[in-house]
mmCIF file of C-alpha atoms in Angstrom:
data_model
loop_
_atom_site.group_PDB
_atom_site.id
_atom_site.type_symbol
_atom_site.label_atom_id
_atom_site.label_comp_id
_atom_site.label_asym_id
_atom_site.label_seq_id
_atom_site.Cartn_x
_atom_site.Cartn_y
_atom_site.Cartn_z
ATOM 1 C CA UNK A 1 -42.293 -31.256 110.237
ATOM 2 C CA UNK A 2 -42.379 -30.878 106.241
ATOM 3 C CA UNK A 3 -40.941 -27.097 105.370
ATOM 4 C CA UNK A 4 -40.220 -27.728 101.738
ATOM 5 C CA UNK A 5 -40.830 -24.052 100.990
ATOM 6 C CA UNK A 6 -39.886 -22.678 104.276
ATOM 7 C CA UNK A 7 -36.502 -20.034 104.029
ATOM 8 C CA UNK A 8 -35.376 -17.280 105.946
ATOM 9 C CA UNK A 9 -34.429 -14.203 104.431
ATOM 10 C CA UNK A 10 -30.517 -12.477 105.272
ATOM 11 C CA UNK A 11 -31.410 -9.965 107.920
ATOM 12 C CA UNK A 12 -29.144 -7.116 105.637
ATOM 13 C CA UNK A 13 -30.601 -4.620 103.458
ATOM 14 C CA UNK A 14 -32.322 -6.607 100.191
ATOM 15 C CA UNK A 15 -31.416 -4.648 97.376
ATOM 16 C CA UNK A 16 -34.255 -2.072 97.902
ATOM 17 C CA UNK A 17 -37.413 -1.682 95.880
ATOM 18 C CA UNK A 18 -36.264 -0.214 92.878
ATOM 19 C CA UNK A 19 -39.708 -1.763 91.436
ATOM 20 C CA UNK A 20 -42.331 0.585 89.789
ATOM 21 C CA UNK A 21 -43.934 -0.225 92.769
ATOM 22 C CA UNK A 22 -41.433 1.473 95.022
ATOM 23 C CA UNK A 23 -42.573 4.844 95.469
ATOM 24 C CA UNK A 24 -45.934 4.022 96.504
ATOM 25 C CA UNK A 25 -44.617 1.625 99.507
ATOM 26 C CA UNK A 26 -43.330 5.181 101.029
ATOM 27 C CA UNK A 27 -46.501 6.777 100.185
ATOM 28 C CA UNK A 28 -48.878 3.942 101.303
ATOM 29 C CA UNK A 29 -46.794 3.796 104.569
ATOM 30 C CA UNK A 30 -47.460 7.803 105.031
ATOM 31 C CA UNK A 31 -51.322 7.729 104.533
ATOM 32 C CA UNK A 32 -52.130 4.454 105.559
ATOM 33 C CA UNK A 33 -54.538 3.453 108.222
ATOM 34 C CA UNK A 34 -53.416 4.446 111.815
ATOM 35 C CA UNK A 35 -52.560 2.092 114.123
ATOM 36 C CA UNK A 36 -53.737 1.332 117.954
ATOM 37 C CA UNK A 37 -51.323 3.705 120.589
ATOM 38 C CA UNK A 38 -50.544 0.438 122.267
ATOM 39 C CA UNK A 39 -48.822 -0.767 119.285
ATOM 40 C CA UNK A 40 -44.898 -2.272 120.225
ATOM 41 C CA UNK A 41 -41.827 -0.172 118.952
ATOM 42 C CA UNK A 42 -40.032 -3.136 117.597
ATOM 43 C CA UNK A 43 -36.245 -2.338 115.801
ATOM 44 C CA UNK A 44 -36.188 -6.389 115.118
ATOM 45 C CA UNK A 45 -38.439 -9.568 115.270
ATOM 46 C CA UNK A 46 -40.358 -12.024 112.937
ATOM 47 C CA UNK A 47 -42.269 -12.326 110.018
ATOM 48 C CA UNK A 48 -44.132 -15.366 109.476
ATOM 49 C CA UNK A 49 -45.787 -15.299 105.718
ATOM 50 C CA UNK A 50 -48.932 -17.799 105.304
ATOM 51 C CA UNK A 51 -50.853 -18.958 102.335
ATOM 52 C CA UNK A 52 -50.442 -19.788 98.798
ATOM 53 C CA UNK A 53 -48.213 -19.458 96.118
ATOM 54 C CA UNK A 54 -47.984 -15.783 96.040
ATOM 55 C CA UNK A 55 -47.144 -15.835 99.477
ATOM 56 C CA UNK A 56 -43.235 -17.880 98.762
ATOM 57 C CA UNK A 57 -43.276 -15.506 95.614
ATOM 58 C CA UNK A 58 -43.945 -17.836 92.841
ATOM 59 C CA UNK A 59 -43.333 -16.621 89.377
ATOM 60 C CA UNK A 60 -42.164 -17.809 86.077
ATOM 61 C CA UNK A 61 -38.393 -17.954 85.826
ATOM 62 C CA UNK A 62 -35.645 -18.343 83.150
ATOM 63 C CA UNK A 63 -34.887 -21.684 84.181
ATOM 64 C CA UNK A 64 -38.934 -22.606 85.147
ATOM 65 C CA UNK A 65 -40.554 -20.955 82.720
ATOM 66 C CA UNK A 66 -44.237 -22.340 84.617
ATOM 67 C CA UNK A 67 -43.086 -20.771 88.081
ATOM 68 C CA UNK A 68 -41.139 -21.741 91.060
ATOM 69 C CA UNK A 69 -40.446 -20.320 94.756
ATOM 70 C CA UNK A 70 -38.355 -16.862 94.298
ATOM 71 C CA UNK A 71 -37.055 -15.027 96.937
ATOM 72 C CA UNK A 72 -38.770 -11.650 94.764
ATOM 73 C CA UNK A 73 -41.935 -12.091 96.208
ATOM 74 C CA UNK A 74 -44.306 -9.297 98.681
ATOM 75 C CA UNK A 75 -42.592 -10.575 101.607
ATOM 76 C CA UNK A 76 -39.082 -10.081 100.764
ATOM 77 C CA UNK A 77 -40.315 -6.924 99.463
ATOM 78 C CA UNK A 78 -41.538 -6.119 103.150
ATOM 79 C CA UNK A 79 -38.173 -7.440 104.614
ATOM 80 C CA UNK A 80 -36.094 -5.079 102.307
ATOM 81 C CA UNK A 81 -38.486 -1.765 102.845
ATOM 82 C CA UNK A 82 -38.489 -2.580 106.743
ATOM 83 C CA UNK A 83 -35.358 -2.936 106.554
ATOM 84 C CA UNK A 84 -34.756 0.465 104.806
ATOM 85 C CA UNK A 85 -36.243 2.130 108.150
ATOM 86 C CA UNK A 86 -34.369 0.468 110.534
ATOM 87 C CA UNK A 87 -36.500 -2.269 111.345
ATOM 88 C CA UNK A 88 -34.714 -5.944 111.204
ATOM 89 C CA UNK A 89 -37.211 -8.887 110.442
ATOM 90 C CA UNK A 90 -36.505 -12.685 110.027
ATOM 91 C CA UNK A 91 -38.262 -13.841 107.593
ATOM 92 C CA UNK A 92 -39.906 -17.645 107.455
ATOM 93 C CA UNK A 93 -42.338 -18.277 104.815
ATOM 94 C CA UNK A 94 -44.891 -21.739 105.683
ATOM 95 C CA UNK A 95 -46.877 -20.890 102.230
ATOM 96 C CA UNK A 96 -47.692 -23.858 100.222
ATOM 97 C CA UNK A 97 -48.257 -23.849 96.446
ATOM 98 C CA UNK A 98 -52.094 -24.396 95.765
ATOM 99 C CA UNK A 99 -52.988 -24.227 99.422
ATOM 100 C CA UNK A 100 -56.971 -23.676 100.259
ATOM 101 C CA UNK A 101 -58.462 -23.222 103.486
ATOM 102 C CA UNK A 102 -59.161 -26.895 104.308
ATOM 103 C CA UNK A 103 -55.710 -27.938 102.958
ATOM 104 C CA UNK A 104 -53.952 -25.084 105.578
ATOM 105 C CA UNK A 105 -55.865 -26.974 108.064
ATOM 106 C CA UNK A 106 -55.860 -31.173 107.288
ATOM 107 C CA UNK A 107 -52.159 -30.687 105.142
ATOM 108 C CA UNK A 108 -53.359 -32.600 102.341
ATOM 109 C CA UNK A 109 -51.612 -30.569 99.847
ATOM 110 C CA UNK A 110 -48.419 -30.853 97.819
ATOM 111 C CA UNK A 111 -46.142 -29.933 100.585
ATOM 112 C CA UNK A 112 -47.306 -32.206 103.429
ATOM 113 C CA UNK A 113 -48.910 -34.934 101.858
ATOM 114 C CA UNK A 114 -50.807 -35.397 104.971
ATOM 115 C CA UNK A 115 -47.814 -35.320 107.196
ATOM 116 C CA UNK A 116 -48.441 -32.107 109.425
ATOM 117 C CA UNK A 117 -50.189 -29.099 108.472
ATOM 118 C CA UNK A 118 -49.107 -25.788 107.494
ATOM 119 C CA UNK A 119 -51.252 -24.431 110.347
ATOM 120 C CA UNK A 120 -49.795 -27.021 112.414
ATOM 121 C CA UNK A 121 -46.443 -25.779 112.057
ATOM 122 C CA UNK A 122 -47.280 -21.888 112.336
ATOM 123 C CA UNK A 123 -48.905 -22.606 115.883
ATOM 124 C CA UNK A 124 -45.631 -24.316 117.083
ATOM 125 C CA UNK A 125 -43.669 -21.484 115.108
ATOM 126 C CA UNK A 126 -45.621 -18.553 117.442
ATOM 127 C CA UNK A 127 -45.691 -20.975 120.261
ATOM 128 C CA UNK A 128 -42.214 -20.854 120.582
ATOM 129 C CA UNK A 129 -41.843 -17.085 120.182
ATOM 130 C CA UNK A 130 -44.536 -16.046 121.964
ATOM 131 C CA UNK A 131 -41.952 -13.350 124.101
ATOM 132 C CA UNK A 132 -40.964 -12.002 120.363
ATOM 133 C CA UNK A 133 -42.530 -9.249 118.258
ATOM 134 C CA UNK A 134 -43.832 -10.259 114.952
ATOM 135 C CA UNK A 135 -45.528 -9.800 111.954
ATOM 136 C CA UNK A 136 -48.491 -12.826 110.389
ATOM 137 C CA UNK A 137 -49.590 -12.288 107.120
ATOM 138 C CA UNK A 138 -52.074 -14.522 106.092
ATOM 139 C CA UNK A 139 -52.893 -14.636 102.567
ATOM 140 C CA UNK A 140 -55.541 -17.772 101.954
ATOM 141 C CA UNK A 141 -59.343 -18.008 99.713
ATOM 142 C CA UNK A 142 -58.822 -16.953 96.226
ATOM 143 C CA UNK A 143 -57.370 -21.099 95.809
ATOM 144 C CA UNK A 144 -60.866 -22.082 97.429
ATOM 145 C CA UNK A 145 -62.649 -20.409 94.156
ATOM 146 C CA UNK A 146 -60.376 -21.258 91.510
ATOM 147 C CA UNK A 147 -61.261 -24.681 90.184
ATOM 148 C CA UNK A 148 -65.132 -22.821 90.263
ATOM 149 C CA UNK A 149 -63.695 -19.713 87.831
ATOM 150 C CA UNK A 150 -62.010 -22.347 85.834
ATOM 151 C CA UNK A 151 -65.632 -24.348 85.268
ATOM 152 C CA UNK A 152 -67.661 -23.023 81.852
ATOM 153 C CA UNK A 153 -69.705 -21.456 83.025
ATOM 154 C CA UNK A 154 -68.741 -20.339 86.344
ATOM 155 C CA UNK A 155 -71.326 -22.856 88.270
ATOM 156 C CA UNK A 156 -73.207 -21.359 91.235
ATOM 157 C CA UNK A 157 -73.027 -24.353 92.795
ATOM 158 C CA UNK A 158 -69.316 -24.548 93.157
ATOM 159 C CA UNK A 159 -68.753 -20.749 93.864
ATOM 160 C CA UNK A 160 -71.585 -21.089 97.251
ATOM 161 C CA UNK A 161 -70.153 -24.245 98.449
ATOM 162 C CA UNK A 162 -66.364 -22.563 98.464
ATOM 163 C CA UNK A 163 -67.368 -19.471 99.959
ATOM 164 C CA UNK A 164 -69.192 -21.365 102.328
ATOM 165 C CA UNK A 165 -66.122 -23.411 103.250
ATOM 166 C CA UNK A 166 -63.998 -20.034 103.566
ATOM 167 C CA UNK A 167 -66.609 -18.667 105.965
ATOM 168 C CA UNK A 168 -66.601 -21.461 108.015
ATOM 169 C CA UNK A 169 -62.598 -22.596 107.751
ATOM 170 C CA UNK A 170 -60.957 -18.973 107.930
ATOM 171 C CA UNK A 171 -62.394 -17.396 111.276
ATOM 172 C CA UNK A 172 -61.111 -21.126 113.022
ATOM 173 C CA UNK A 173 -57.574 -20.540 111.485
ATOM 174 C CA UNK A 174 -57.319 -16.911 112.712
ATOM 175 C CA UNK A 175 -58.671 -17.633 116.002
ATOM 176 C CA UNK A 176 -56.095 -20.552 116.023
ATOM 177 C CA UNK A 177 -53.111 -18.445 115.042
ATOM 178 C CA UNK A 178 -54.160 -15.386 117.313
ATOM 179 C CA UNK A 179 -53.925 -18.062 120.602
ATOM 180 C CA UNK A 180 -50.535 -19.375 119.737
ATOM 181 C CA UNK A 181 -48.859 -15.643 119.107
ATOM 182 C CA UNK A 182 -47.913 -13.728 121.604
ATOM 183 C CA UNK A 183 -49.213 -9.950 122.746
ATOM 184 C CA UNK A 184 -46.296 -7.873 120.811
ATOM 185 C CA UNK A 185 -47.367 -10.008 117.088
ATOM 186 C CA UNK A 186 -49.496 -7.827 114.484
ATOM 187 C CA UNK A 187 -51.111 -9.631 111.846
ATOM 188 C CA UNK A 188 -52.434 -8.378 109.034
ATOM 189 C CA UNK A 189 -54.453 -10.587 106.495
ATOM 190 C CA UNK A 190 -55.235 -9.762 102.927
ATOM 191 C CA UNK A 191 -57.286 -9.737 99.994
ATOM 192 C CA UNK A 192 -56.877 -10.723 96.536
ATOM 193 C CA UNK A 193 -56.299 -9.468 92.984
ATOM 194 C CA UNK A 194 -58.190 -10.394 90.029
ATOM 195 C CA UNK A 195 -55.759 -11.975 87.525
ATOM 196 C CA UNK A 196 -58.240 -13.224 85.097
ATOM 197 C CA UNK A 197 -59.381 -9.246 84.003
ATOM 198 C CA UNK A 198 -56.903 -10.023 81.357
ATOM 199 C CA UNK A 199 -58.538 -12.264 79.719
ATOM 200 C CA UNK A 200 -60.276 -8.866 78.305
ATOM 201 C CA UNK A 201 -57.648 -9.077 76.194
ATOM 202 C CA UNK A 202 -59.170 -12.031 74.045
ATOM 203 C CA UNK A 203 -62.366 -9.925 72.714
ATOM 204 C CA UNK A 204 -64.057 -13.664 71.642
ATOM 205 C CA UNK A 205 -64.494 -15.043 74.840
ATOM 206 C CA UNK A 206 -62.504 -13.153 77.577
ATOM 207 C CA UNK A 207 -64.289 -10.141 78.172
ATOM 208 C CA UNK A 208 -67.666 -11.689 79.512
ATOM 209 C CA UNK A 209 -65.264 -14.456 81.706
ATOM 210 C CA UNK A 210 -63.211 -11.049 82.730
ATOM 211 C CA UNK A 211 -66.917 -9.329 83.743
ATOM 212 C CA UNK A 212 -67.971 -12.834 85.720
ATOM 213 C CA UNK A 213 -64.736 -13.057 87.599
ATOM 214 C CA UNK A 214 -64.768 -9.301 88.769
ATOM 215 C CA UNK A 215 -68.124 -10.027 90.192
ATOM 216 C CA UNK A 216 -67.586 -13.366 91.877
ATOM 217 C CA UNK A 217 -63.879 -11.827 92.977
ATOM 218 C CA UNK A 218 -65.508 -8.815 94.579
ATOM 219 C CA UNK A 219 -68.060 -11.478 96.538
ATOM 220 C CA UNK A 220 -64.909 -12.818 97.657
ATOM 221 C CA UNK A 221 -62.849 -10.171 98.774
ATOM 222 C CA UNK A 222 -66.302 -8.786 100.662
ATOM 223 C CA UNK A 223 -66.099 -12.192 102.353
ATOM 224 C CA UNK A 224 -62.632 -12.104 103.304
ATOM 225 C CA UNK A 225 -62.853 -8.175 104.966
ATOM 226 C CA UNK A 226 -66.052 -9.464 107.013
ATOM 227 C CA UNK A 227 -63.726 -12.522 108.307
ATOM 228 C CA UNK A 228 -60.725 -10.112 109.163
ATOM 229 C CA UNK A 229 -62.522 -7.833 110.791
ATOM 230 C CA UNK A 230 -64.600 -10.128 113.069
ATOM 231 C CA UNK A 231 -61.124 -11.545 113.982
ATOM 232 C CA UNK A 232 -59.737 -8.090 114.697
ATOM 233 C CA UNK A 233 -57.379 -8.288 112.144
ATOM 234 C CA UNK A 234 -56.673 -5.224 109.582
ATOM 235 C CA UNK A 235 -56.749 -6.540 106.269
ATOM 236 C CA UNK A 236 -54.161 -5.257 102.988
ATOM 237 C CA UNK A 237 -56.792 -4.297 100.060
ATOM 238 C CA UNK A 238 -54.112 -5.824 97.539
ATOM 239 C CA UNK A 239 -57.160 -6.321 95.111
ATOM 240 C CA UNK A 240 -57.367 -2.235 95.484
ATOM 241 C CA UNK A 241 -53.429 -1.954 94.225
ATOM 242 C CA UNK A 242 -53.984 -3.983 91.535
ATOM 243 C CA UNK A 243 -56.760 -1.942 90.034
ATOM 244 C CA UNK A 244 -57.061 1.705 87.838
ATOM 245 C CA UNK A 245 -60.050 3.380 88.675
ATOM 246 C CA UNK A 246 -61.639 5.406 86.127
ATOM 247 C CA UNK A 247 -62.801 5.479 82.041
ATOM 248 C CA UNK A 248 -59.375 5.796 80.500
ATOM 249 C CA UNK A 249 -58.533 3.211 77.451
ATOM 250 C CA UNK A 250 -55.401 2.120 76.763
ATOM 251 C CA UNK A 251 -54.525 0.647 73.418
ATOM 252 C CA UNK A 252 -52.248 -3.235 73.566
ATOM 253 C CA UNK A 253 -51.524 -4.894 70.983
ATOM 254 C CA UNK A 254 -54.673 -6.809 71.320
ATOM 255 C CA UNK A 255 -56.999 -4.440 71.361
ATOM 256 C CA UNK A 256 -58.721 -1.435 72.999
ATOM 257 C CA UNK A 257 -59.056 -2.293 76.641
ATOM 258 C CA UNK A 258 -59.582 -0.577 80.135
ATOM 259 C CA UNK A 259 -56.642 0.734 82.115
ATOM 260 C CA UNK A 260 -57.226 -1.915 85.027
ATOM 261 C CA UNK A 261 -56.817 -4.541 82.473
ATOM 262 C CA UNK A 262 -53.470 -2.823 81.657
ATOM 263 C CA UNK A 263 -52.975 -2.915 85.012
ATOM 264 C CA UNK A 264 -53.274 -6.577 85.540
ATOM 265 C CA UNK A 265 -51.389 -7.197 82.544
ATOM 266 C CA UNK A 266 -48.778 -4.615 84.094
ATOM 267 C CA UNK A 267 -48.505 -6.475 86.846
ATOM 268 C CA UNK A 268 -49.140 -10.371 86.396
ATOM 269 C CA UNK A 269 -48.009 -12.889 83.668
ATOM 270 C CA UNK A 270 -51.307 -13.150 82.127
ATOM 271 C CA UNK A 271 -50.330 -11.446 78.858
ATOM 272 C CA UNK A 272 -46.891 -12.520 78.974
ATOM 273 C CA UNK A 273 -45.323 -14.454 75.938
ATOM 274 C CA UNK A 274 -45.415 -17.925 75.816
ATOM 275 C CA UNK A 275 -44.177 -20.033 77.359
ATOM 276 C CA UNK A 276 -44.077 -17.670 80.564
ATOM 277 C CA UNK A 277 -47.470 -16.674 80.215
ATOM 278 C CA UNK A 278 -50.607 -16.687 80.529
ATOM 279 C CA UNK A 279 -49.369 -17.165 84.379
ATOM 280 C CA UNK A 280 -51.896 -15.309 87.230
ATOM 281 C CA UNK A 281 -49.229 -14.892 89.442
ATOM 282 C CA UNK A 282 -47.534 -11.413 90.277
ATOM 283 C CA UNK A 283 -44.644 -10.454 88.266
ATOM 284 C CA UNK A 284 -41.972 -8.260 90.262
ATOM 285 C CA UNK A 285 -44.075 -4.805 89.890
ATOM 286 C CA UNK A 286 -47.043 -6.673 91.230
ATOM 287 C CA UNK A 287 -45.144 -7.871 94.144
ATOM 288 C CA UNK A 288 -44.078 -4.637 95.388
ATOM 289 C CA UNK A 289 -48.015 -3.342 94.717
ATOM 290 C CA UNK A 290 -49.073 -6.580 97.541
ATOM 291 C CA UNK A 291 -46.172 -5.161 99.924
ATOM 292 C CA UNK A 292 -47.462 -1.488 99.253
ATOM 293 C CA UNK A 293 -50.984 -2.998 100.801
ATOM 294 C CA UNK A 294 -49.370 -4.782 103.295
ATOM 295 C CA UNK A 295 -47.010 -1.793 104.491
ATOM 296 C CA UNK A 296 -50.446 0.572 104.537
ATOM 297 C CA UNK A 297 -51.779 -1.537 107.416
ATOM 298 C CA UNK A 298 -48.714 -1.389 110.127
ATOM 299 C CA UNK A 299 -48.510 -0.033 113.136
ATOM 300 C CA UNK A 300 -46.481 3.414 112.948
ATOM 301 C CA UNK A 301 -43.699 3.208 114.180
ATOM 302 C CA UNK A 302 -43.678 -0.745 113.951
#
């Protein structure tokens, strides 16, 4: 099987989030959404991180300026805080670059090349732990829409054929994983930020592309908490995390913009500096914000 950007993480203490998003993993983890009385008291076990890029922690680096595989992303971020409370987890992460809901299934991506399956090799992963406790995150669908929010104009067209495709691809994955895990393995899928309410920034052309994406990104993310909760699955409202509610301006460089375009800039490369932005994916902050989500939605005590 093809693992090019499978690791495990050192089961020690990560270096701790001392991210802006730090305080707000302890706070999530306080107020966030109770969890069933039959959930397992686990000190160590598993994590198994699915999806896309964001899901290996891809970011622009000093020595890739475009973005590689880090080991800063949301799911180290998860190890270290679990950690923190005791709580020893081995991380793998399956999560392919570019990976869409048909690609997670048939492999024909840039990591397999048709040789296996990401999905493929997560079944045989829980298969083969099924006595273990665990945490799944699966973080798939915003890749589905993308080459449709790069089209001008968005076409309707593209964006109903993808979200078709997610509502018919998605459930079968879930149901898929869910039979190969066994009964002590949460999983916890999520939705998605909006990079591209950044483009706000560029007062030409951005700020109507920034108001189309919010609406076809909210469509989405409506989609995705339907699919996750007819699978039984709590879902991490990462797109929530990512965004300032309220009618507060801020004032950038480029212009008078709203604070949850601040935000996204805050917390993305998209108005990062050439030639490490504009990048959608998370910077370090942003990271921490999609482990915040994902800590909000475990079982207490895990």
């Amino acid at each position: 099987m093809k693992k090019r950007f499978c690791r495990r993480a050192s089961s020690g203490l990560l270096a701790g989030l001392v991210l802006a998003g730090s305080a707000l993993l302890t706070l999530t983890l306080d107020s966030g959404t109770a969890a069933a009385d039959t959930a397992p008291v686990a000190t160590s076990g598993f994590y198994l991180a699915l999806g896309a890029s964001a899901s290996v922690g891809f970011q622009p680096t000093q020595t890739a300026p475009h973005g590689e595989v880090t080991d800063d992303g949301y799911a180290n971020d998860v190890v270290a805080y679990e950690s923190s409370r005791g709580v020893t987890l081995s991380l793998t992460q399956l999560g392919c670059p570019g990976e869409s809901t048909p690609t997670m299934v048939s492999g024909e991506d840039h990591c397999y090349d048709g040789d296996g399956s990401q999905l493929a090799d997560a079944v045989a992963f829980l298969e083969s732990r099924r006595n273990e406790a665990g945490l799944v995150t699966v973080d798939l669908g915003f890749n589905d829409l993308h080459a449709c929010l790069l089209e001008s104009p968005v076409s309707a067209a593209c964006v109903n054929t993808e979200m078709d495709t997610i509502a018919e691809q998605l459930p079968s994955i879930l149901s898929t994983l869910q039979a190969a895990a066994g009964p002590q393995v949460t999983f916890v899928g999520m939705d998605h930020y909006n990079p591209y309410l950044a483009d706000a920034i560029h007062p030409s052309w951005g700020k109507a592309y920034a108001n189309r994406s919010k609406v076809l990104l909210a469509d989405l993310n409506e989609e995705l908490s339907s699919i996750y909760a007819g699978a039984g699955i709590a879902m991490a409202q990462v797109s929530q995390y990512f965004t300032s509610y309220g009618p507060s301006r801020g004032h950038l460089r480029l212009g008078d913009v709203s604070s949850d375009v601040i935000r996204t800039c805050d917390l993305t490369w998209m108005c990062a500096a050439k030639p490490y932005g504009p990048n959608m994916h998370p910077n370090d902050q942003g990271y921490a914000m999609i482990a915040a989500a994902i800590e909000s939605q475990l079982p207490e005590p895990w």
